[in-house]
PDB file of C-alpha atoms in Angstrom:
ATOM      1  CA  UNK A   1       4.336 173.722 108.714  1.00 68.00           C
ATOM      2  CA  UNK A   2       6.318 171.426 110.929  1.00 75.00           C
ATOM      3  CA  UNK A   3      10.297 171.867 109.630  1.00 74.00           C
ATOM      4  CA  UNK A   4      10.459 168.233 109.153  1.00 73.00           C
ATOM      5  CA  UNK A   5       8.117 168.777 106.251  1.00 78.00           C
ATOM      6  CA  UNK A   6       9.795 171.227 104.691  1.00 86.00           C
ATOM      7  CA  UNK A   7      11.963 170.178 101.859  1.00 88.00           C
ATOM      8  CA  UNK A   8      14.310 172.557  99.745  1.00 90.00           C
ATOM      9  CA  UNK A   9      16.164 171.503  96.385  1.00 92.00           C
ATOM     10  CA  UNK A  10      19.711 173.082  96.029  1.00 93.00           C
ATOM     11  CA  UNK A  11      21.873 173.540  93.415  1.00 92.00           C
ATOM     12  CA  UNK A  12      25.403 173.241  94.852  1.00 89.00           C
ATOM     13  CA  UNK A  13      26.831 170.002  96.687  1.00 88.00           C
ATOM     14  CA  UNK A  14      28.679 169.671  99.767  1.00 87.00           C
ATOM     15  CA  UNK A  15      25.686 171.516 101.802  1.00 89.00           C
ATOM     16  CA  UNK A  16      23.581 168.642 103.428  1.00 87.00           C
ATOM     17  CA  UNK A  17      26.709 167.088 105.056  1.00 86.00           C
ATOM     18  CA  UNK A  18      26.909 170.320 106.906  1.00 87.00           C
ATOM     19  CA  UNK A  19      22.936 170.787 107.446  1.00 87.00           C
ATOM     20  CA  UNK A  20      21.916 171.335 111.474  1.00 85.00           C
ATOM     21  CA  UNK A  21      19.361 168.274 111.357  1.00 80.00           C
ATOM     22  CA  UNK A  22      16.769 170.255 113.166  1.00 78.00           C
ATOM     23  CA  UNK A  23      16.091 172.811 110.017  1.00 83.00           C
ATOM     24  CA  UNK A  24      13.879 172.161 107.289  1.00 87.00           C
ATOM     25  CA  UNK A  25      15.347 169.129 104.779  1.00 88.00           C
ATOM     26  CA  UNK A  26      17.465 169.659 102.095  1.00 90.00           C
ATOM     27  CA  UNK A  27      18.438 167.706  98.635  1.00 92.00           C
ATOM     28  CA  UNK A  28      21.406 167.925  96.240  1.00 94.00           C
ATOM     29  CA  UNK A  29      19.875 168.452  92.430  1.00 95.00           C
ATOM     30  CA  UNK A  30      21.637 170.675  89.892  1.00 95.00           C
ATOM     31  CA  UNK A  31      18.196 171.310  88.294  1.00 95.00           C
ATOM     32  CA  UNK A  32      20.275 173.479  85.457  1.00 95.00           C
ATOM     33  CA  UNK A  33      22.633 170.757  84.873  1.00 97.00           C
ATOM     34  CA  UNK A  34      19.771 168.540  83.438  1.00 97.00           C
ATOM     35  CA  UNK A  35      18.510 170.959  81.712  1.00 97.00           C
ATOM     36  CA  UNK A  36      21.950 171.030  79.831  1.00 98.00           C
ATOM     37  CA  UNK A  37      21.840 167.375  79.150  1.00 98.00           C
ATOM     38  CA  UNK A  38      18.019 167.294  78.017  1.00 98.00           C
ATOM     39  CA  UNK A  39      19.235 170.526  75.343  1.00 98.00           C
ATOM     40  CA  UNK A  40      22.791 168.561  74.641  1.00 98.00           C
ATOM     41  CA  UNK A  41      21.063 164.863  74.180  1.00 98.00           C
ATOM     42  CA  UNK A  42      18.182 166.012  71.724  1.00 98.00           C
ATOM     43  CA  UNK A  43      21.515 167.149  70.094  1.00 98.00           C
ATOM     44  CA  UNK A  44      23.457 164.351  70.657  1.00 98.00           C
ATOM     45  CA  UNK A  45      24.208 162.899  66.827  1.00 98.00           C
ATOM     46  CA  UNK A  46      24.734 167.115  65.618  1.00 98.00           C
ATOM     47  CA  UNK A  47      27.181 167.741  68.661  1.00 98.00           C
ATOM     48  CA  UNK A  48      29.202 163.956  68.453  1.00 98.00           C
ATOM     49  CA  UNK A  49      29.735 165.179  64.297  1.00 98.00           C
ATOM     50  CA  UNK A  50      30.974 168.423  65.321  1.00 98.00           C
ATOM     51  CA  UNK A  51      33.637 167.134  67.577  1.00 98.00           C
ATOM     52  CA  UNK A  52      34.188 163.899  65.994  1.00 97.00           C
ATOM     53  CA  UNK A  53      37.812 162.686  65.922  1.00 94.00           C
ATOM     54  CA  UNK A  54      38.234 164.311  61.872  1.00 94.00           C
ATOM     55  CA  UNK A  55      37.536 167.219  62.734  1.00 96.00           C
ATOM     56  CA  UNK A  56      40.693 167.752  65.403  1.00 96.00           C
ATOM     57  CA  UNK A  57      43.606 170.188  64.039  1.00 94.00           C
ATOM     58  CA  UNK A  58      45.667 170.313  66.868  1.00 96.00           C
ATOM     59  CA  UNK A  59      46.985 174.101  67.359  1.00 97.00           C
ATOM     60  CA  UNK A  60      47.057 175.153  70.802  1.00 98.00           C
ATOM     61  CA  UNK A  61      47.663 173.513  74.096  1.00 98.00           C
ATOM     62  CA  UNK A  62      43.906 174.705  75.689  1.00 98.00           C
ATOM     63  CA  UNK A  63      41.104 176.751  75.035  1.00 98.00           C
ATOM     64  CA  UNK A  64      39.333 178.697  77.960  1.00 98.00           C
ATOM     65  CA  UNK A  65      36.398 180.323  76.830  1.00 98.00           C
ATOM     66  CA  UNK A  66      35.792 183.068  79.542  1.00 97.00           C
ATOM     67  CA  UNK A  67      32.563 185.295  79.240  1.00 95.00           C
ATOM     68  CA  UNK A  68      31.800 187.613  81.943  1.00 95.00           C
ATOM     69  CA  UNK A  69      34.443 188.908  83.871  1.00 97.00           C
ATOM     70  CA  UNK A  70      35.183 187.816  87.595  1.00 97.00           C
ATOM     71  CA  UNK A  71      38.022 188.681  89.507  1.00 97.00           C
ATOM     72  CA  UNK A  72      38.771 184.824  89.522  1.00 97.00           C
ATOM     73  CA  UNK A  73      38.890 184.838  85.377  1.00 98.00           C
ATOM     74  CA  UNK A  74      41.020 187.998  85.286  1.00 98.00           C
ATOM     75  CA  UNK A  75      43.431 186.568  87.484  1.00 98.00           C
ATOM     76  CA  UNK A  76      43.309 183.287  85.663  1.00 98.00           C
ATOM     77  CA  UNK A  77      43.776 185.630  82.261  1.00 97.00           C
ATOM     78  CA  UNK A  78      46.924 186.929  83.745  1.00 97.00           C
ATOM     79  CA  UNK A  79      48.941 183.449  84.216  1.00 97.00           C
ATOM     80  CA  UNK A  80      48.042 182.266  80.749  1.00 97.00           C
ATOM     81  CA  UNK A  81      50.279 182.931  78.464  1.00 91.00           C
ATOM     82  CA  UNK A  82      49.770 180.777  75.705  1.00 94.00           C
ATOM     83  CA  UNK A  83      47.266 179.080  74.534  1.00 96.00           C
ATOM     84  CA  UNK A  84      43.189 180.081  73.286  1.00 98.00           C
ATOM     85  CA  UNK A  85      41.562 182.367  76.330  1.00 98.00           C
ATOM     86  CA  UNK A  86      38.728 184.809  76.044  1.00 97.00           C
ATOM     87  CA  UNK A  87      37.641 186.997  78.642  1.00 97.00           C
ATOM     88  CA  UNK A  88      34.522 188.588  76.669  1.00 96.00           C
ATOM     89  CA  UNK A  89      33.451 191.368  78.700  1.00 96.00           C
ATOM     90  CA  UNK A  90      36.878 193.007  78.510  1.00 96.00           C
ATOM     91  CA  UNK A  91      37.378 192.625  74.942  1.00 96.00           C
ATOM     92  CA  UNK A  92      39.375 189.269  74.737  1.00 96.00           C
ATOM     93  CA  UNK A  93      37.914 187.308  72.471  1.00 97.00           C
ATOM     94  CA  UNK A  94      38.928 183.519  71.414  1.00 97.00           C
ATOM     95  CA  UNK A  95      40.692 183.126  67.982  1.00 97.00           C
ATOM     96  CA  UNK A  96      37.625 181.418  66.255  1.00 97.00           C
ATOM     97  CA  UNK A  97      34.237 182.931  66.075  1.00 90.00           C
ATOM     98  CA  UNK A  98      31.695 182.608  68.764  1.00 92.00           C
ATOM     99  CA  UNK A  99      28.373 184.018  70.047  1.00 91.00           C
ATOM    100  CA  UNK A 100      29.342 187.689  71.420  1.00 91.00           C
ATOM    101  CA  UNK A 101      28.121 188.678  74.901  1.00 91.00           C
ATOM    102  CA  UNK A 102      25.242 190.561  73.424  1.00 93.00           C
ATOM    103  CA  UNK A 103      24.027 187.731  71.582  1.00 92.00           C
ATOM    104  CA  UNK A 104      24.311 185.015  74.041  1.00 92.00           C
ATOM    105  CA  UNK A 105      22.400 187.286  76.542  1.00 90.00           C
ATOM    106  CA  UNK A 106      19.822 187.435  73.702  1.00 91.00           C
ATOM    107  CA  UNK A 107      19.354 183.820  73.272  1.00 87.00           C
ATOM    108  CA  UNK A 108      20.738 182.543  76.667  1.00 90.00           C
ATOM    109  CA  UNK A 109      21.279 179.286  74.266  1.00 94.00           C
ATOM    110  CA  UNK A 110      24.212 177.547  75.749  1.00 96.00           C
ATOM    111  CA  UNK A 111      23.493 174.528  72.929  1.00 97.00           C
ATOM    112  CA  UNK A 112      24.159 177.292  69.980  1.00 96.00           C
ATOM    113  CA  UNK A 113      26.888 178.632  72.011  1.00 96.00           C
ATOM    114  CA  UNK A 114      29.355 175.505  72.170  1.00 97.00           C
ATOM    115  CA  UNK A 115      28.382 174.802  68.188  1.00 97.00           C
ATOM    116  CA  UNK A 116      29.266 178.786  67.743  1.00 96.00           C
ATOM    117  CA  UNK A 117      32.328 177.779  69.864  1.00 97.00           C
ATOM    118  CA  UNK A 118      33.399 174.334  67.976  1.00 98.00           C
ATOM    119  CA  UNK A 119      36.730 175.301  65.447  1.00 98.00           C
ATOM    120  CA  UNK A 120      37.898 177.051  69.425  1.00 98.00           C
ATOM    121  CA  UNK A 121      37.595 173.456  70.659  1.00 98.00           C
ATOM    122  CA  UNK A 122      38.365 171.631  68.162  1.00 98.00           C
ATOM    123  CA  UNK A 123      42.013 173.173  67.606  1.00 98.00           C
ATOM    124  CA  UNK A 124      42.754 172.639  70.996  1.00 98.00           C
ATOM    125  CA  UNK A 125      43.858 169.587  73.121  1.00 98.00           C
ATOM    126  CA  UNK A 126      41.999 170.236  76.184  1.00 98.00           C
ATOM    127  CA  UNK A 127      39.904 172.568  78.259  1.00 98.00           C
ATOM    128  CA  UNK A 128      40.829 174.848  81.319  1.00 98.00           C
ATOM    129  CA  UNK A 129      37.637 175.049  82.647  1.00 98.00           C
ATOM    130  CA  UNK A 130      36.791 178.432  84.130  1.00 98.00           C
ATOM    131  CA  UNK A 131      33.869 178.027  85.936  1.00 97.00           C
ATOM    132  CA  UNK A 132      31.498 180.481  87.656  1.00 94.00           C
ATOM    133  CA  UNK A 133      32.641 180.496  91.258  1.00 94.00           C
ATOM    134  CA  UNK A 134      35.839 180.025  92.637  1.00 97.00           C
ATOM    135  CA  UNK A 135      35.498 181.684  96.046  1.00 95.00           C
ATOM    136  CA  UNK A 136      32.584 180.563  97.446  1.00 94.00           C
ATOM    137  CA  UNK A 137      32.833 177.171  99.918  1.00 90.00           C
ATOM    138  CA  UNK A 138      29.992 175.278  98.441  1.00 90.00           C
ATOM    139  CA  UNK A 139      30.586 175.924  94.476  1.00 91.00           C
ATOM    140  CA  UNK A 140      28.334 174.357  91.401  1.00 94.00           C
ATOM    141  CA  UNK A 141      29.442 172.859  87.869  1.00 96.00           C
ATOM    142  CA  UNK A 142      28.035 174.208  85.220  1.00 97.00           C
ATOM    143  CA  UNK A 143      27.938 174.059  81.024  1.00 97.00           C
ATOM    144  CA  UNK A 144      31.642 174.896  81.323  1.00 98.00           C
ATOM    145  CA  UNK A 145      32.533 171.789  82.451  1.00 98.00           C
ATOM    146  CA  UNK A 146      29.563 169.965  80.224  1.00 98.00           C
ATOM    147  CA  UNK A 147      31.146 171.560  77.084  1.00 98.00           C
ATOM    148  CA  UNK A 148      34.419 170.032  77.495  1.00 98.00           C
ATOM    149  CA  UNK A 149      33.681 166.850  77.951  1.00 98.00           C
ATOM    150  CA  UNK A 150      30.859 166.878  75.186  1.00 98.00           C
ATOM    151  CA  UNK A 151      33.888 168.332  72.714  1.00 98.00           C
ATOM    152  CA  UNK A 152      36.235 165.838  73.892  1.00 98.00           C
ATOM    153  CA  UNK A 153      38.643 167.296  75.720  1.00 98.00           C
ATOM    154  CA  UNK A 154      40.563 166.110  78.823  1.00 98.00           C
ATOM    155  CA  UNK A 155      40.410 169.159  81.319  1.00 98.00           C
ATOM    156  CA  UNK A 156      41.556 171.123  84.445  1.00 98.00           C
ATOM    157  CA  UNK A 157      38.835 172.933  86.576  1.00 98.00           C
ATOM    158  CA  UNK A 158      39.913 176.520  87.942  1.00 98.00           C
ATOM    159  CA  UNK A 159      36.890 176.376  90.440  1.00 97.00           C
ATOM    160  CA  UNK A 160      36.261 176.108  94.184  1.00 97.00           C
ATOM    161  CA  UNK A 161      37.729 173.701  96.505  1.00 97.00           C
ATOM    162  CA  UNK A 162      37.050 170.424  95.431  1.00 96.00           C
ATOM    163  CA  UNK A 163      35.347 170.835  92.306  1.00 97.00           C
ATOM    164  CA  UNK A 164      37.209 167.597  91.008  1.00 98.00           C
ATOM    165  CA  UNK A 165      35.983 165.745  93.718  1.00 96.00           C
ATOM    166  CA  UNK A 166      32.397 166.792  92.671  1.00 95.00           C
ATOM    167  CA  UNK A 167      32.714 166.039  89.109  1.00 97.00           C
ATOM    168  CA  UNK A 168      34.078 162.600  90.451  1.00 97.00           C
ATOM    169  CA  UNK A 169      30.758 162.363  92.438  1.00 94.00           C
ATOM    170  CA  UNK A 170      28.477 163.159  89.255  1.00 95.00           C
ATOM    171  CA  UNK A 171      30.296 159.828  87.464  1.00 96.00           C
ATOM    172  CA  UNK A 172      32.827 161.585  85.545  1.00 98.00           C
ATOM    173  CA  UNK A 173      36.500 160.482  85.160  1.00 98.00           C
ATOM    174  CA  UNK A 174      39.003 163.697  85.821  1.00 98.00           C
ATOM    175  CA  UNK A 175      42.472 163.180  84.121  1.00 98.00           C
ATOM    176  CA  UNK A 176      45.190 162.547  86.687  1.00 96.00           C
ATOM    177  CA  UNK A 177      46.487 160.548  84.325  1.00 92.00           C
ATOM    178  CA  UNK A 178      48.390 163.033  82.680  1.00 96.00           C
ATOM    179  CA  UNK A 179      47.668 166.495  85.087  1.00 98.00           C
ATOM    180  CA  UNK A 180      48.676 167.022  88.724  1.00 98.00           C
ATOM    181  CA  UNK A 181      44.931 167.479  90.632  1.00 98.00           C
ATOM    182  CA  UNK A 182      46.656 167.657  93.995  1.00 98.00           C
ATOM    183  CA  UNK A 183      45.176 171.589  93.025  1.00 98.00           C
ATOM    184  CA  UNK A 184      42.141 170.441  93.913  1.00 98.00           C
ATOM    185  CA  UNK A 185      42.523 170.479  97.692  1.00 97.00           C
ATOM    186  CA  UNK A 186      44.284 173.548  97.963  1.00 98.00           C
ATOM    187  CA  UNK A 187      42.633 176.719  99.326  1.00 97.00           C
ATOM    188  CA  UNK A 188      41.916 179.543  96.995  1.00 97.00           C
ATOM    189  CA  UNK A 189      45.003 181.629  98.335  1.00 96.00           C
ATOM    190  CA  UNK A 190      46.931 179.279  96.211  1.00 98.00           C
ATOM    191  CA  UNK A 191      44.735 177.006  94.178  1.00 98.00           C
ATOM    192  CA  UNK A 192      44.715 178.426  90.875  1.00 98.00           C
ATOM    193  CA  UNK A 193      48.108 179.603  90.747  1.00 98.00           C
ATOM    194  CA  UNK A 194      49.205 175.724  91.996  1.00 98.00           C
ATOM    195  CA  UNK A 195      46.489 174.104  89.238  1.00 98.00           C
ATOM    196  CA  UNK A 196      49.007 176.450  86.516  1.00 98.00           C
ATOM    197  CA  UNK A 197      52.314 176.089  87.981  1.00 98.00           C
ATOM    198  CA  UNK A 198      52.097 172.400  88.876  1.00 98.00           C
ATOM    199  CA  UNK A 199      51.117 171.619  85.425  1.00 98.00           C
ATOM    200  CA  UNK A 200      53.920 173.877  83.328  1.00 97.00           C
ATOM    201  CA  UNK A 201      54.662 171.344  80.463  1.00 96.00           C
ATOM    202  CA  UNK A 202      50.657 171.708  79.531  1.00 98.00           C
ATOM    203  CA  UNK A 203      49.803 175.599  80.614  1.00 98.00           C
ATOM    204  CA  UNK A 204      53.297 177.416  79.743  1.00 97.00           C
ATOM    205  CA  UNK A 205      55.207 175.414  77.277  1.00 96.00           C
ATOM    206  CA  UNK A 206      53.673 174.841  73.576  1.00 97.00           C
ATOM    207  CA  UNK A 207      53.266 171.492  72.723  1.00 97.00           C
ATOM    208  CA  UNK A 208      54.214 169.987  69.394  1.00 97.00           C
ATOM    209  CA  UNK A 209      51.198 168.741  66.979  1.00 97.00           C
ATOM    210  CA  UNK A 210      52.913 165.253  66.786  1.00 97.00           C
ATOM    211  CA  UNK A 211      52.859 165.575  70.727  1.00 97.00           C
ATOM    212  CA  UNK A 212      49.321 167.098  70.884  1.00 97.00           C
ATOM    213  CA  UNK A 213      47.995 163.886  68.701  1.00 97.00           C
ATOM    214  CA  UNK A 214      50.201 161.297  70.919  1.00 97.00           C
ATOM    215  CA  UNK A 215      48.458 162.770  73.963  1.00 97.00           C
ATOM    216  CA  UNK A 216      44.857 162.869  72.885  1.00 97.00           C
ATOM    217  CA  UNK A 217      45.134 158.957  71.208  1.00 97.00           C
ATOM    218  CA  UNK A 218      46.296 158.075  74.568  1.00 97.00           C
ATOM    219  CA  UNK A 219      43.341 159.817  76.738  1.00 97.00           C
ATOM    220  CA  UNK A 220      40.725 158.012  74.062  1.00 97.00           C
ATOM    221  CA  UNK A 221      39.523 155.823  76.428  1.00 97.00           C
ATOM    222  CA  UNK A 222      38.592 158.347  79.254  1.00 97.00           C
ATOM    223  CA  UNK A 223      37.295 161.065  76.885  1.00 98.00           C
ATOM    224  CA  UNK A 224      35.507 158.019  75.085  1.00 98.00           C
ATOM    225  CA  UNK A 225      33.667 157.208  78.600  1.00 98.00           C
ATOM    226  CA  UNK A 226      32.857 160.434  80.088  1.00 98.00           C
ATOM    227  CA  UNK A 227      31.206 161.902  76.482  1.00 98.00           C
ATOM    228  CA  UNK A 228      29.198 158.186  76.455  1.00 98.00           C
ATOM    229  CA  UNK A 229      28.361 158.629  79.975  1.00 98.00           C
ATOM    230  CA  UNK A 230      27.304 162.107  79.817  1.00 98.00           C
ATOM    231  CA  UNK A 231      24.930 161.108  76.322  1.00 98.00           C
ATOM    232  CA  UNK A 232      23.600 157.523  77.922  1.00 98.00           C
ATOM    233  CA  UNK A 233      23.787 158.018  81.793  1.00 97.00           C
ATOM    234  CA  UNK A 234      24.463 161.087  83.478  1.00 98.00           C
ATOM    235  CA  UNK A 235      20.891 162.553  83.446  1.00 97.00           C
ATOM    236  CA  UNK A 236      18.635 159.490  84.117  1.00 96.00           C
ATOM    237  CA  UNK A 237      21.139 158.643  86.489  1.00 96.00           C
ATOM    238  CA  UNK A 238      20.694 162.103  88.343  1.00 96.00           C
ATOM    239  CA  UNK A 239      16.569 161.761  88.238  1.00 97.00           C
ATOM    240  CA  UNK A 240      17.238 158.300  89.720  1.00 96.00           C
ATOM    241  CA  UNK A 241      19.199 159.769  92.875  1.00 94.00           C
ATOM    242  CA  UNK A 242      16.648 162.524  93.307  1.00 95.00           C
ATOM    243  CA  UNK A 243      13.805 160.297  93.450  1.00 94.00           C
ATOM    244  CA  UNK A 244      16.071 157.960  95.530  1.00 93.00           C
ATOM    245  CA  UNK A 245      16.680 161.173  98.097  1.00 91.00           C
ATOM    246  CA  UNK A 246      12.686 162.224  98.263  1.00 90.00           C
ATOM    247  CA  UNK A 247      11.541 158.499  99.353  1.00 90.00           C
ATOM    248  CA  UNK A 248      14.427 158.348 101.777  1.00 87.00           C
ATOM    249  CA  UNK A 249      13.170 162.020 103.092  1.00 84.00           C
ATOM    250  CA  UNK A 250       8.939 160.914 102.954  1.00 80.00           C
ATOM    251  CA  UNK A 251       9.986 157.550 104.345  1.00 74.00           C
ATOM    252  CA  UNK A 252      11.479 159.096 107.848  1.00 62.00           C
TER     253      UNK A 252
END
């Protein structure tokens, strides 16, 4: 078939900018990410109870629920000092229960795994994300990122280069506000240890309760929008753009 008339669906973003424009056509769609939100919407009132505002008992800074090991997470496990980290493959569970390895693998349920997961989110202020790639030049956002914001939880992204960017792009707010993203940029020489250092007060000192509650009042308005966004927008909104990105391909 002519290449022209070829079209492939990929997962990560950042590819079609650098596309040769004489190969076969290619369009952005994190087919797993909807799946997430179809599982997490027909969930929506069970999963806005279980991290509903009474049920926050502020104890540690973060959680950062780490499952299979990469070099990326080990390293990550290293700097963290405080706070609620798992790295499950090699033993290092989080404080709360949660699916082990052997069950998730069983049920590959990622749904039952952040309810498994909710007093680990719950007793925490906010989320370092520790997503699946860090490495690689054209990375993808995951559950990771999904569960955070579905728990309520502001949140830094140990990821590849310019994963805050993309989350920007899906309609998400990040939280500059209060964290120092300027991570985001760097290259992965430096960018995780930067994305800890940079932000000391939150990832090496302990923060108070009283401090904990003043913070997470004062982000209500951004966690407020990107858990309302996610439930009411985020996956029509993604079927909208691909269908958007197919006429604009069939109409060339």
């Amino acid at each position: 078939a002519p290449m022209d008339q070829i079209i492939f669906i990929v997962e990560p973003k950042g590819i079609i900018k650098d596309w040769p424009k004489d190969r076969f056509k290619i369009i952005e769609f994190s087919g797993f990410l909807h799946d997430i939100w179809r599982s997490y919407k027909s969930a929506e009132d069970v999963l806005r109870e279980a991290f509903s505002r009474e049920h926050k008992d502020f104890e540690y800074n973060f959680v950062c629920p780490q499952r299979m090991y990469k070099p990326h997470r080990a390293a990550l496990n290293s700097m963290l000092e405080i706070g609620n980290v798992s790295l499950q493959t090699k033993g290092i569970e989080l404080m709360y229960p949660n699916l082990s390895v052997e069950e998730y693998d069983d049920t590959y349920d990622n749904l039952a795994n952040l309810l498994a997961m909710r007093k680990n989110y719950n007793t925490a202020l906010f989320t370092i994300v520790s997503e699946t790639q860090y490495s690689e030049q054209y990375g993808v956002i995951t559950e990771k990122l999904i569960n955070a914001i579905v728990a309520g939880h502001p949140f830094m992204v140990c990821a590849h280069q310019y994963a805050l960017e993309q989350i920007r792009g899906y309609g998400f707010n990040t939280y500059n506000y209060i964290f120092d993203e300027a991570y985001d940029d760097l290259d992965n020489v430096v960018r995780m240890k930067d994305m800890v250092d940079s932000n000391w007060h939150f990832t090496k000192e302990r923060l108070s309760a009283v401090e904990m509650q003043k913070i997470f009042e004062d982000l209500q308005g951004l966690i407020n929008y990107n858990r309302d966004y996610f439930f009411d927008q985020f996956g029509d909104q993604m079927i909208d753009e691909l269908r958007m990105d197919l006429l604009n391909l069939w109409g060339k």
